[in-house]
Amino acid sequence: MAASRTESIALPPQLNSESIGTLHQSLVETLRSKTKITLDASAVERLTTPYVQLLLGCLQRPGSATQILNASSLMRAAWAEFGLTHTHPLE
């Protein structure tokens, strides 16, 4: 059995419409390769609804081993506002 790879992706400070396309493409390619993804959310200063949807899609994908790590205080607050802290806790 082959060892699984992990790819770490640092989320940009501004998670908005200007940065979503680039991250989306990177996530799609990584998910296709069945690589475990860790998303470093330590620099997040702004989080928009489309980004929440993108991140949830990754977390909920069948067979996905995606994790969001080192969430900034803003990311944690936004996650709580969306009611996601109990269903998708941040690490």
PDB file of N, CA and C in Angstrom:
ATOM      1  N   MET A   1       0.850  -1.180   0.000  1.00  0.00           N
ATOM      2  CA  MET A   1       0.000   0.000   0.000  1.00  0.00           C
ATOM      3  C   MET A   1       0.892   1.239   0.000  1.00  0.00           C
ATOM      4  N   ALA A   2       0.613   2.174  -0.872  1.00  0.00           N
ATOM      5  CA  ALA A   2       1.413   3.392  -0.992  1.00  0.00           C
ATOM      6  C   ALA A   2       1.097   4.351   0.151  1.00  0.00           C
ATOM      7  N   ALA A   3       2.126   5.021   0.612  1.00  0.00           N
ATOM      8  CA  ALA A   3       1.931   6.025   1.656  1.00  0.00           C
ATOM      9  C   ALA A   3       1.172   7.210   1.072  1.00  0.00           C
ATOM     10  N   SER A   4       0.255   7.750   1.855  1.00  0.00           N
ATOM     11  CA  SER A   4      -0.498   8.899   1.347  1.00  0.00           C
ATOM     12  C   SER A   4       0.328  10.163   1.526  1.00  0.00           C
ATOM     13  N   ARG A   5       0.220  11.025   0.561  1.00  0.00           N
ATOM     14  CA  ARG A   5       0.909  12.320   0.588  1.00  0.00           C
ATOM     15  C   ARG A   5       0.014  13.348   1.242  1.00  0.00           C
ATOM     16  N   THR A   6       0.641  14.345   1.815  1.00  0.00           N
ATOM     17  CA  THR A   6      -0.094  15.483   2.366  1.00  0.00           C
ATOM     18  C   THR A   6       0.415  16.744   1.700  1.00  0.00           C
ATOM     19  N   GLU A   7      -0.506  17.559   1.231  1.00  0.00           N
ATOM     20  CA  GLU A   7      -0.133  18.855   0.667  1.00  0.00           C
ATOM     21  C   GLU A   7      -0.687  19.942   1.569  1.00  0.00           C
ATOM     22  N   SER A   8       0.182  20.850   1.970  1.00  0.00           N
ATOM     23  CA  SER A   8      -0.232  21.989   2.789  1.00  0.00           C
ATOM     24  C   SER A   8      -0.417  23.206   1.896  1.00  0.00           C
ATOM     25  N   ILE A   9      -1.537  23.877   2.085  1.00  0.00           N
ATOM     26  CA  ILE A   9      -1.842  25.083   1.320  1.00  0.00           C
ATOM     27  C   ILE A   9      -2.126  26.203   2.315  1.00  0.00           C
ATOM     28  N   ALA A  10      -1.388  27.295   2.193  1.00  0.00           N
ATOM     29  CA  ALA A  10      -1.623  28.462   3.048  1.00  0.00           C
ATOM     30  C   ALA A  10      -2.726  29.304   2.420  1.00  0.00           C
ATOM     31  N   LEU A  11      -3.790  29.514   3.167  1.00  0.00           N
ATOM     32  CA  LEU A  11      -4.880  30.355   2.671  1.00  0.00           C
ATOM     33  C   LEU A  11      -4.437  31.811   2.702  1.00  0.00           C
ATOM     34  N   PRO A  12      -4.834  32.589   1.687  1.00  0.00           N
ATOM     35  CA  PRO A  12      -4.441  34.004   1.656  1.00  0.00           C
ATOM     36  C   PRO A  12      -5.213  34.805   2.711  1.00  0.00           C
ATOM     37  N   PRO A  13      -4.712  35.980   3.068  1.00  0.00           N
ATOM     38  CA  PRO A  13      -5.409  36.808   4.062  1.00  0.00           C
ATOM     39  C   PRO A  13      -6.828  37.196   3.634  1.00  0.00           C
ATOM     40  N   GLN A  14      -7.005  37.492   2.362  1.00  0.00           N
ATOM     41  CA  GLN A  14      -8.307  37.929   1.851  1.00  0.00           C
ATOM     42  C   GLN A  14      -8.967  36.782   1.091  1.00  0.00           C
ATOM     43  N   LEU A  15      -9.905  36.110   1.727  1.00  0.00           N
ATOM     44  CA  LEU A  15     -10.623  35.019   1.073  1.00  0.00           C
ATOM     45  C   LEU A  15     -11.874  35.611   0.436  1.00  0.00           C
ATOM     46  N   ASN A  16     -11.690  36.155  -0.770  1.00  0.00           N
ATOM     47  CA  ASN A  16     -12.768  36.856  -1.463  1.00  0.00           C
ATOM     48  C   ASN A  16     -12.795  36.453  -2.933  1.00  0.00           C
ATOM     49  N   SER A  17     -13.628  37.123  -3.709  1.00  0.00           N
ATOM     50  CA  SER A  17     -13.814  36.758  -5.117  1.00  0.00           C
ATOM     51  C   SER A  17     -12.546  36.923  -5.940  1.00  0.00           C
ATOM     52  N   GLU A  18     -11.632  37.771  -5.505  1.00  0.00           N
ATOM     53  CA  GLU A  18     -10.399  37.976  -6.264  1.00  0.00           C
ATOM     54  C   GLU A  18      -9.425  36.809  -6.132  1.00  0.00           C
ATOM     55  N   SER A  19      -9.518  36.053  -5.056  1.00  0.00           N
ATOM     56  CA  SER A  19      -8.564  34.959  -4.841  1.00  0.00           C
ATOM     57  C   SER A  19      -9.175  33.570  -4.960  1.00  0.00           C
ATOM     58  N   ILE A  20     -10.481  33.485  -5.107  1.00  0.00           N
ATOM     59  CA  ILE A  20     -11.129  32.176  -5.056  1.00  0.00           C
ATOM     60  C   ILE A  20     -10.796  31.287  -6.259  1.00  0.00           C
ATOM     61  N   GLY A  21     -10.657  31.865  -7.435  1.00  0.00           N
ATOM     62  CA  GLY A  21     -10.393  31.057  -8.628  1.00  0.00           C
ATOM     63  C   GLY A  21      -9.095  30.283  -8.543  1.00  0.00           C
ATOM     64  N   THR A  22      -8.050  30.942  -8.085  1.00  0.00           N
ATOM     65  CA  THR A  22      -6.747  30.298  -7.974  1.00  0.00           C
ATOM     66  C   THR A  22      -6.779  29.163  -6.960  1.00  0.00           C
ATOM     67  N   LEU A  23      -7.369  29.414  -5.799  1.00  0.00           N
ATOM     68  CA  LEU A  23      -7.431  28.369  -4.780  1.00  0.00           C
ATOM     69  C   LEU A  23      -8.322  27.222  -5.242  1.00  0.00           C
ATOM     70  N   HIS A  24      -9.441  27.538  -5.875  1.00  0.00           N
ATOM     71  CA  HIS A  24     -10.341  26.498  -6.362  1.00  0.00           C
ATOM     72  C   HIS A  24      -9.601  25.540  -7.288  1.00  0.00           C
ATOM     73  N   GLN A  25      -8.865  26.073  -8.240  1.00  0.00           N
ATOM     74  CA  GLN A  25      -8.127  25.234  -9.186  1.00  0.00           C
ATOM     75  C   GLN A  25      -7.106  24.361  -8.468  1.00  0.00           C
ATOM     76  N   SER A  26      -6.392  24.932  -7.527  1.00  0.00           N
ATOM     77  CA  SER A  26      -5.395  24.183  -6.764  1.00  0.00           C
ATOM     78  C   SER A  26      -6.042  23.057  -5.965  1.00  0.00           C
ATOM     79  N   LEU A  27      -7.177  23.346  -5.343  1.00  0.00           N
ATOM     80  CA  LEU A  27      -7.871  22.328  -4.556  1.00  0.00           C
ATOM     81  C   LEU A  27      -8.408  21.209  -5.434  1.00  0.00           C
ATOM     82  N   VAL A  28      -8.974  21.552  -6.581  1.00  0.00           N
ATOM     83  CA  VAL A  28      -9.501  20.537  -7.500  1.00  0.00           C
ATOM     84  C   VAL A  28      -8.388  19.587  -7.926  1.00  0.00           C
ATOM     85  N   GLU A  29      -7.255  20.135  -8.319  1.00  0.00           N
ATOM     86  CA  GLU A  29      -6.131  19.299  -8.751  1.00  0.00           C
ATOM     87  C   GLU A  29      -5.635  18.404  -7.620  1.00  0.00           C
ATOM     88  N   THR A  30      -5.550  18.953  -6.431  1.00  0.00           N
ATOM     89  CA  THR A  30      -5.062  18.177  -5.291  1.00  0.00           C
ATOM     90  C   THR A  30      -6.063  17.101  -4.898  1.00  0.00           C
ATOM     91  N   LEU A  31      -7.350  17.420  -4.888  1.00  0.00           N
ATOM     92  CA  LEU A  31      -8.367  16.423  -4.556  1.00  0.00           C
ATOM     93  C   LEU A  31      -8.393  15.291  -5.581  1.00  0.00           C
ATOM     94  N   ARG A  32      -8.177  15.612  -6.836  1.00  0.00           N
ATOM     95  CA  ARG A  32      -8.140  14.571  -7.876  1.00  0.00           C
ATOM     96  C   ARG A  32      -6.996  13.592  -7.648  1.00  0.00           C
ATOM     97  N   SER A  33      -5.895  14.088  -7.098  1.00  0.00           N
ATOM     98  CA  SER A  33      -4.739  13.220  -6.868  1.00  0.00           C
ATOM     99  C   SER A  33      -4.880  12.412  -5.580  1.00  0.00           C
ATOM    100  N   LYS A  34      -6.011  12.576  -4.913  1.00  0.00           N
ATOM    101  CA  LYS A  34      -6.312  11.868  -3.671  1.00  0.00           C
ATOM    102  C   LYS A  34      -5.273  12.132  -2.581  1.00  0.00           C
ATOM    103  N   THR A  35      -4.707  13.318  -2.635  1.00  0.00           N
ATOM    104  CA  THR A  35      -3.735  13.739  -1.639  1.00  0.00           C
ATOM    105  C   THR A  35      -4.461  14.369  -0.459  1.00  0.00           C
ATOM    106  N   LYS A  36      -3.984  14.082   0.743  1.00  0.00           N
ATOM    107  CA  LYS A  36      -4.537  14.726   1.933  1.00  0.00           C
ATOM    108  C   LYS A  36      -4.163  16.208   1.880  1.00  0.00           C
ATOM    109  N   ILE A  37      -5.114  17.068   2.226  1.00  0.00           N
ATOM    110  CA  ILE A  37      -4.877  18.511   2.176  1.00  0.00           C
ATOM    111  C   ILE A  37      -4.990  19.091   3.581  1.00  0.00           C
ATOM    112  N   THR A  38      -3.996  19.877   3.948  1.00  0.00           N
ATOM    113  CA  THR A  38      -4.110  20.687   5.155  1.00  0.00           C
ATOM    114  C   THR A  38      -4.105  22.142   4.719  1.00  0.00           C
ATOM    115  N   LEU A  39      -5.093  22.877   5.183  1.00  0.00           N
ATOM    116  CA  LEU A  39      -5.235  24.288   4.840  1.00  0.00           C
ATOM    117  C   LEU A  39      -4.837  25.118   6.049  1.00  0.00           C
ATOM    118  N   ASP A  40      -3.784  25.896   5.907  1.00  0.00           N
ATOM    119  CA  ASP A  40      -3.313  26.757   6.987  1.00  0.00           C
ATOM    120  C   ASP A  40      -4.087  28.071   6.924  1.00  0.00           C
ATOM    121  N   ALA A  41      -4.933  28.292   7.920  1.00  0.00           N
ATOM    122  CA  ALA A  41      -5.804  29.471   7.937  1.00  0.00           C
ATOM    123  C   ALA A  41      -5.307  30.542   8.901  1.00  0.00           C
ATOM    124  N   SER A  42      -4.033  30.516   9.240  1.00  0.00           N
ATOM    125  CA  SER A  42      -3.499  31.452  10.236  1.00  0.00           C
ATOM    126  C   SER A  42      -3.471  32.901   9.760  1.00  0.00           C
ATOM    127  N   ALA A  43      -3.405  33.128   8.455  1.00  0.00           N
ATOM    128  CA  ALA A  43      -3.305  34.499   7.930  1.00  0.00           C
ATOM    129  C   ALA A  43      -4.652  35.101   7.536  1.00  0.00           C
ATOM    130  N   VAL A  44      -5.735  34.341   7.662  1.00  0.00           N
ATOM    131  CA  VAL A  44      -7.044  34.802   7.182  1.00  0.00           C
ATOM    132  C   VAL A  44      -7.512  36.040   7.943  1.00  0.00           C
ATOM    133  N   GLU A  45      -7.797  37.099   7.170  1.00  0.00           N
ATOM    134  CA  GLU A  45      -8.303  38.359   7.726  1.00  0.00           C
ATOM    135  C   GLU A  45      -9.713  38.670   7.237  1.00  0.00           C
ATOM    136  N   ARG A  46     -10.120  38.021   6.143  1.00  0.00           N
ATOM    137  CA  ARG A  46     -11.452  38.245   5.575  1.00  0.00           C
ATOM    138  C   ARG A  46     -11.924  36.948   4.945  1.00  0.00           C
ATOM    139  N   LEU A  47     -13.187  36.587   5.208  1.00  0.00           N
ATOM    140  CA  LEU A  47     -13.755  35.341   4.704  1.00  0.00           C
ATOM    141  C   LEU A  47     -15.146  35.630   4.163  1.00  0.00           C
ATOM    142  N   THR A  48     -15.362  35.380   2.865  1.00  0.00           N
ATOM    143  CA  THR A  48     -16.666  35.620   2.249  1.00  0.00           C
ATOM    144  C   THR A  48     -17.424  34.303   2.086  1.00  0.00           C
ATOM    145  N   THR A  49     -18.725  34.413   1.881  1.00  0.00           N
ATOM    146  CA  THR A  49     -19.587  33.240   1.764  1.00  0.00           C
ATOM    147  C   THR A  49     -19.143  32.265   0.675  1.00  0.00           C
ATOM    148  N   PRO A  50     -18.769  32.705  -0.530  1.00  0.00           N
ATOM    149  CA  PRO A  50     -18.320  31.735  -1.534  1.00  0.00           C
ATOM    150  C   PRO A  50     -17.119  30.908  -1.064  1.00  0.00           C
ATOM    151  N   TYR A  51     -16.245  31.523  -0.292  1.00  0.00           N
ATOM    152  CA  TYR A  51     -15.100  30.784   0.242  1.00  0.00           C
ATOM    153  C   TYR A  51     -15.546  29.745   1.258  1.00  0.00           C
ATOM    154  N   VAL A  52     -16.513  30.092   2.087  1.00  0.00           N
ATOM    155  CA  VAL A  52     -17.042  29.120   3.046  1.00  0.00           C
ATOM    156  C   VAL A  52     -17.597  27.923   2.285  1.00  0.00           C
ATOM    157  N   GLN A  53     -18.328  28.190   1.201  1.00  0.00           N
ATOM    158  CA  GLN A  53     -18.885  27.109   0.389  1.00  0.00           C
ATOM    159  C   GLN A  53     -17.784  26.242  -0.215  1.00  0.00           C
ATOM    160  N   LEU A  54     -16.727  26.868  -0.705  1.00  0.00           N
ATOM    161  CA  LEU A  54     -15.606  26.126  -1.281  1.00  0.00           C
ATOM    162  C   LEU A  54     -14.941  25.248  -0.221  1.00  0.00           C
ATOM    163  N   LEU A  55     -14.685  25.817   0.942  1.00  0.00           N
ATOM    164  CA  LEU A  55     -14.036  25.054   2.006  1.00  0.00           C
ATOM    165  C   LEU A  55     -14.919  23.908   2.487  1.00  0.00           C
ATOM    166  N   LEU A  56     -16.219  24.155   2.619  1.00  0.00           N
ATOM    167  CA  LEU A  56     -17.136  23.086   3.021  1.00  0.00           C
ATOM    168  C   LEU A  56     -17.175  21.972   1.983  1.00  0.00           C
ATOM    169  N   GLY A  57     -17.139  22.346   0.715  1.00  0.00           N
ATOM    170  CA  GLY A  57     -17.110  21.338  -0.343  1.00  0.00           C
ATOM    171  C   GLY A  57     -15.918  20.414  -0.205  1.00  0.00           C
ATOM    172  N   CYS A  58     -14.785  20.967   0.145  1.00  0.00           N
ATOM    173  CA  CYS A  58     -13.577  20.150   0.345  1.00  0.00           C
ATOM    174  C   CYS A  58     -13.712  19.263   1.577  1.00  0.00           C
ATOM    175  N   LEU A  59     -14.217  19.837   2.653  1.00  0.00           N
ATOM    176  CA  LEU A  59     -14.349  19.081   3.899  1.00  0.00           C
ATOM    177  C   LEU A  59     -15.369  17.952   3.781  1.00  0.00           C
ATOM    178  N   GLN A  60     -16.414  18.151   2.976  1.00  0.00           N
ATOM    179  CA  GLN A  60     -17.499  17.181   2.871  1.00  0.00           C
ATOM    180  C   GLN A  60     -17.330  16.193   1.730  1.00  0.00           C
ATOM    181  N   ARG A  61     -16.334  16.367   0.912  1.00  0.00           N
ATOM    182  CA  ARG A  61     -16.124  15.469  -0.224  1.00  0.00           C
ATOM    183  C   ARG A  61     -15.892  14.043   0.280  1.00  0.00           C
ATOM    184  N   PRO A  62     -16.631  13.069  -0.250  1.00  0.00           N
ATOM    185  CA  PRO A  62     -16.447  11.682   0.181  1.00  0.00           C
ATOM    186  C   PRO A  62     -14.993  11.240   0.010  1.00  0.00           C
ATOM    187  N   GLY A  63     -14.451  10.652   1.053  1.00  0.00           N
ATOM    188  CA  GLY A  63     -13.076  10.174   1.013  1.00  0.00           C
ATOM    189  C   GLY A  63     -12.037  11.248   1.243  1.00  0.00           C
ATOM    190  N   SER A  64     -12.478  12.473   1.459  1.00  0.00           N
ATOM    191  CA  SER A  64     -11.544  13.584   1.656  1.00  0.00           C
ATOM    192  C   SER A  64     -10.924  13.524   3.044  1.00  0.00           C
ATOM    193  N   ALA A  65      -9.657  13.878   3.102  1.00  0.00           N
ATOM    194  CA  ALA A  65      -8.960  13.981   4.389  1.00  0.00           C
ATOM    195  C   ALA A  65      -8.495  15.421   4.579  1.00  0.00           C
ATOM    196  N   THR A  66      -9.323  16.360   4.164  1.00  0.00           N
ATOM    197  CA  THR A  66      -8.980  17.778   4.244  1.00  0.00           C
ATOM    198  C   THR A  66      -9.149  18.281   5.674  1.00  0.00           C
ATOM    199  N   GLN A  67      -8.184  19.081   6.120  1.00  0.00           N
ATOM    200  CA  GLN A  67      -8.244  19.690   7.443  1.00  0.00           C
ATOM    201  C   GLN A  67      -7.921  21.171   7.331  1.00  0.00           C
ATOM    202  N   ILE A  68      -8.586  21.966   8.168  1.00  0.00           N
ATOM    203  CA  ILE A  68      -8.254  23.384   8.292  1.00  0.00           C
ATOM    204  C   ILE A  68      -7.531  23.541   9.620  1.00  0.00           C
ATOM    205  N   LEU A  69      -6.298  24.022   9.553  1.00  0.00           N
ATOM    206  CA  LEU A  69      -5.455  24.135  10.742  1.00  0.00           C
ATOM    207  C   LEU A  69      -5.091  25.586  11.030  1.00  0.00           C
ATOM    208  N   ASN A  70      -4.726  25.859  12.268  1.00  0.00           N
ATOM    209  CA  ASN A  70      -4.206  27.167  12.682  1.00  0.00           C
ATOM    210  C   ASN A  70      -5.135  28.326  12.324  1.00  0.00           C
ATOM    211  N   ALA A  71      -6.422  28.128  12.470  1.00  0.00           N
ATOM    212  CA  ALA A  71      -7.379  29.169  12.084  1.00  0.00           C
ATOM    213  C   ALA A  71      -7.168  30.446  12.889  1.00  0.00           C
ATOM    214  N   SER A  72      -7.149  31.568  12.171  1.00  0.00           N
ATOM    215  CA  SER A  72      -7.023  32.878  12.821  1.00  0.00           C
ATOM    216  C   SER A  72      -8.279  33.151  13.645  1.00  0.00           C
ATOM    217  N   SER A  73      -8.206  34.131  14.519  1.00  0.00           N
ATOM    218  CA  SER A  73      -9.374  34.471  15.333  1.00  0.00           C
ATOM    219  C   SER A  73     -10.529  34.943  14.454  1.00  0.00           C
ATOM    220  N   LEU A  74     -10.227  35.656  13.373  1.00  0.00           N
ATOM    221  CA  LEU A  74     -11.279  36.094  12.459  1.00  0.00           C
ATOM    222  C   LEU A  74     -11.932  34.888  11.778  1.00  0.00           C
ATOM    223  N   MET A  75     -11.127  33.934  11.365  1.00  0.00           N
ATOM    224  CA  MET A  75     -11.656  32.725  10.721  1.00  0.00           C
ATOM    225  C   MET A  75     -12.556  31.967  11.701  1.00  0.00           C
ATOM    226  N   ARG A  76     -12.120  31.852  12.936  1.00  0.00           N
ATOM    227  CA  ARG A  76     -12.929  31.156  13.946  1.00  0.00           C
ATOM    228  C   ARG A  76     -14.256  31.885  14.193  1.00  0.00           C
ATOM    229  N   ALA A  77     -14.201  33.207  14.256  1.00  0.00           N
ATOM    230  CA  ALA A  77     -15.420  33.996  14.481  1.00  0.00           C
ATOM    231  C   ALA A  77     -16.384  33.852  13.308  1.00  0.00           C
ATOM    232  N   ALA A  78     -15.867  33.922  12.091  1.00  0.00           N
ATOM    233  CA  ALA A  78     -16.716  33.776  10.903  1.00  0.00           C
ATOM    234  C   ALA A  78     -17.313  32.374  10.848  1.00  0.00           C
ATOM    235  N   TRP A  79     -16.503  31.369  11.157  1.00  0.00           N
ATOM    236  CA  TRP A  79     -16.967  29.976  11.152  1.00  0.00           C
ATOM    237  C   TRP A  79     -18.124  29.821  12.136  1.00  0.00           C
ATOM    238  N   ALA A  80     -17.996  30.453  13.299  1.00  0.00           N
ATOM    239  CA  ALA A  80     -19.053  30.399  14.312  1.00  0.00           C
ATOM    240  C   ALA A  80     -20.311  31.120  13.830  1.00  0.00           C
ATOM    241  N   GLU A  81     -20.147  32.262  13.164  1.00  0.00           N
ATOM    242  CA  GLU A  81     -21.301  33.003  12.638  1.00  0.00           C
ATOM    243  C   GLU A  81     -22.081  32.180  11.623  1.00  0.00           C
ATOM    244  N   PHE A  82     -21.377  31.355  10.868  1.00  0.00           N
ATOM    245  CA  PHE A  82     -22.041  30.489   9.896  1.00  0.00           C
ATOM    246  C   PHE A  82     -22.613  29.235  10.563  1.00  0.00           C
ATOM    247  N   GLY A  83     -22.394  29.070  11.852  1.00  0.00           N
ATOM    248  CA  GLY A  83     -22.928  27.921  12.582  1.00  0.00           C
ATOM    249  C   GLY A  83     -22.200  26.624  12.293  1.00  0.00           C
ATOM    250  N   LEU A  84     -20.928  26.704  11.982  1.00  0.00           N
ATOM    251  CA  LEU A  84     -20.180  25.521  11.550  1.00  0.00           C
ATOM    252  C   LEU A  84     -19.273  24.922  12.617  1.00  0.00           C
ATOM    253  N   THR A  85     -19.199  25.533  13.771  1.00  0.00           N
ATOM    254  CA  THR A  85     -18.236  25.065  14.770  1.00  0.00           C
ATOM    255  C   THR A  85     -18.557  23.676  15.312  1.00  0.00           C
ATOM    256  N   HIS A  86     -19.819  23.291  15.321  1.00  0.00           N
ATOM    257  CA  HIS A  86     -20.177  21.968  15.843  1.00  0.00           C
ATOM    258  C   HIS A  86     -20.128  20.892  14.765  1.00  0.00           C
ATOM    259  N   THR A  87     -20.475  21.247  13.550  1.00  0.00           N
ATOM    260  CA  THR A  87     -20.485  20.248  12.478  1.00  0.00           C
ATOM    261  C   THR A  87     -19.134  20.097  11.793  1.00  0.00           C
ATOM    262  N   HIS A  88     -18.346  21.159  11.762  1.00  0.00           N
ATOM    263  CA  HIS A  88     -17.032  21.149  11.108  1.00  0.00           C
ATOM    264  C   HIS A  88     -16.039  21.928  11.975  1.00  0.00           C
ATOM    265  N   PRO A  89     -15.659  21.366  13.125  1.00  0.00           N
ATOM    266  CA  PRO A  89     -14.763  22.098  14.020  1.00  0.00           C
ATOM    267  C   PRO A  89     -13.411  22.383  13.375  1.00  0.00           C
ATOM    268  N   LEU A  90     -12.869  23.537  13.694  1.00  0.00           N
ATOM    269  CA  LEU A  90     -11.545  23.913  13.201  1.00  0.00           C
ATOM    270  C   LEU A  90     -10.497  23.390  14.172  1.00  0.00           C
ATOM    271  N   GLU A  91      -9.357  22.993  13.624  1.00  0.00           N
ATOM    272  CA  GLU A  91      -8.278  22.470  14.474  1.00  0.00           C
ATOM    273  C   GLU A  91      -7.202  23.499  14.665  1.00  0.00           C
TER     274      GLU A  91
END
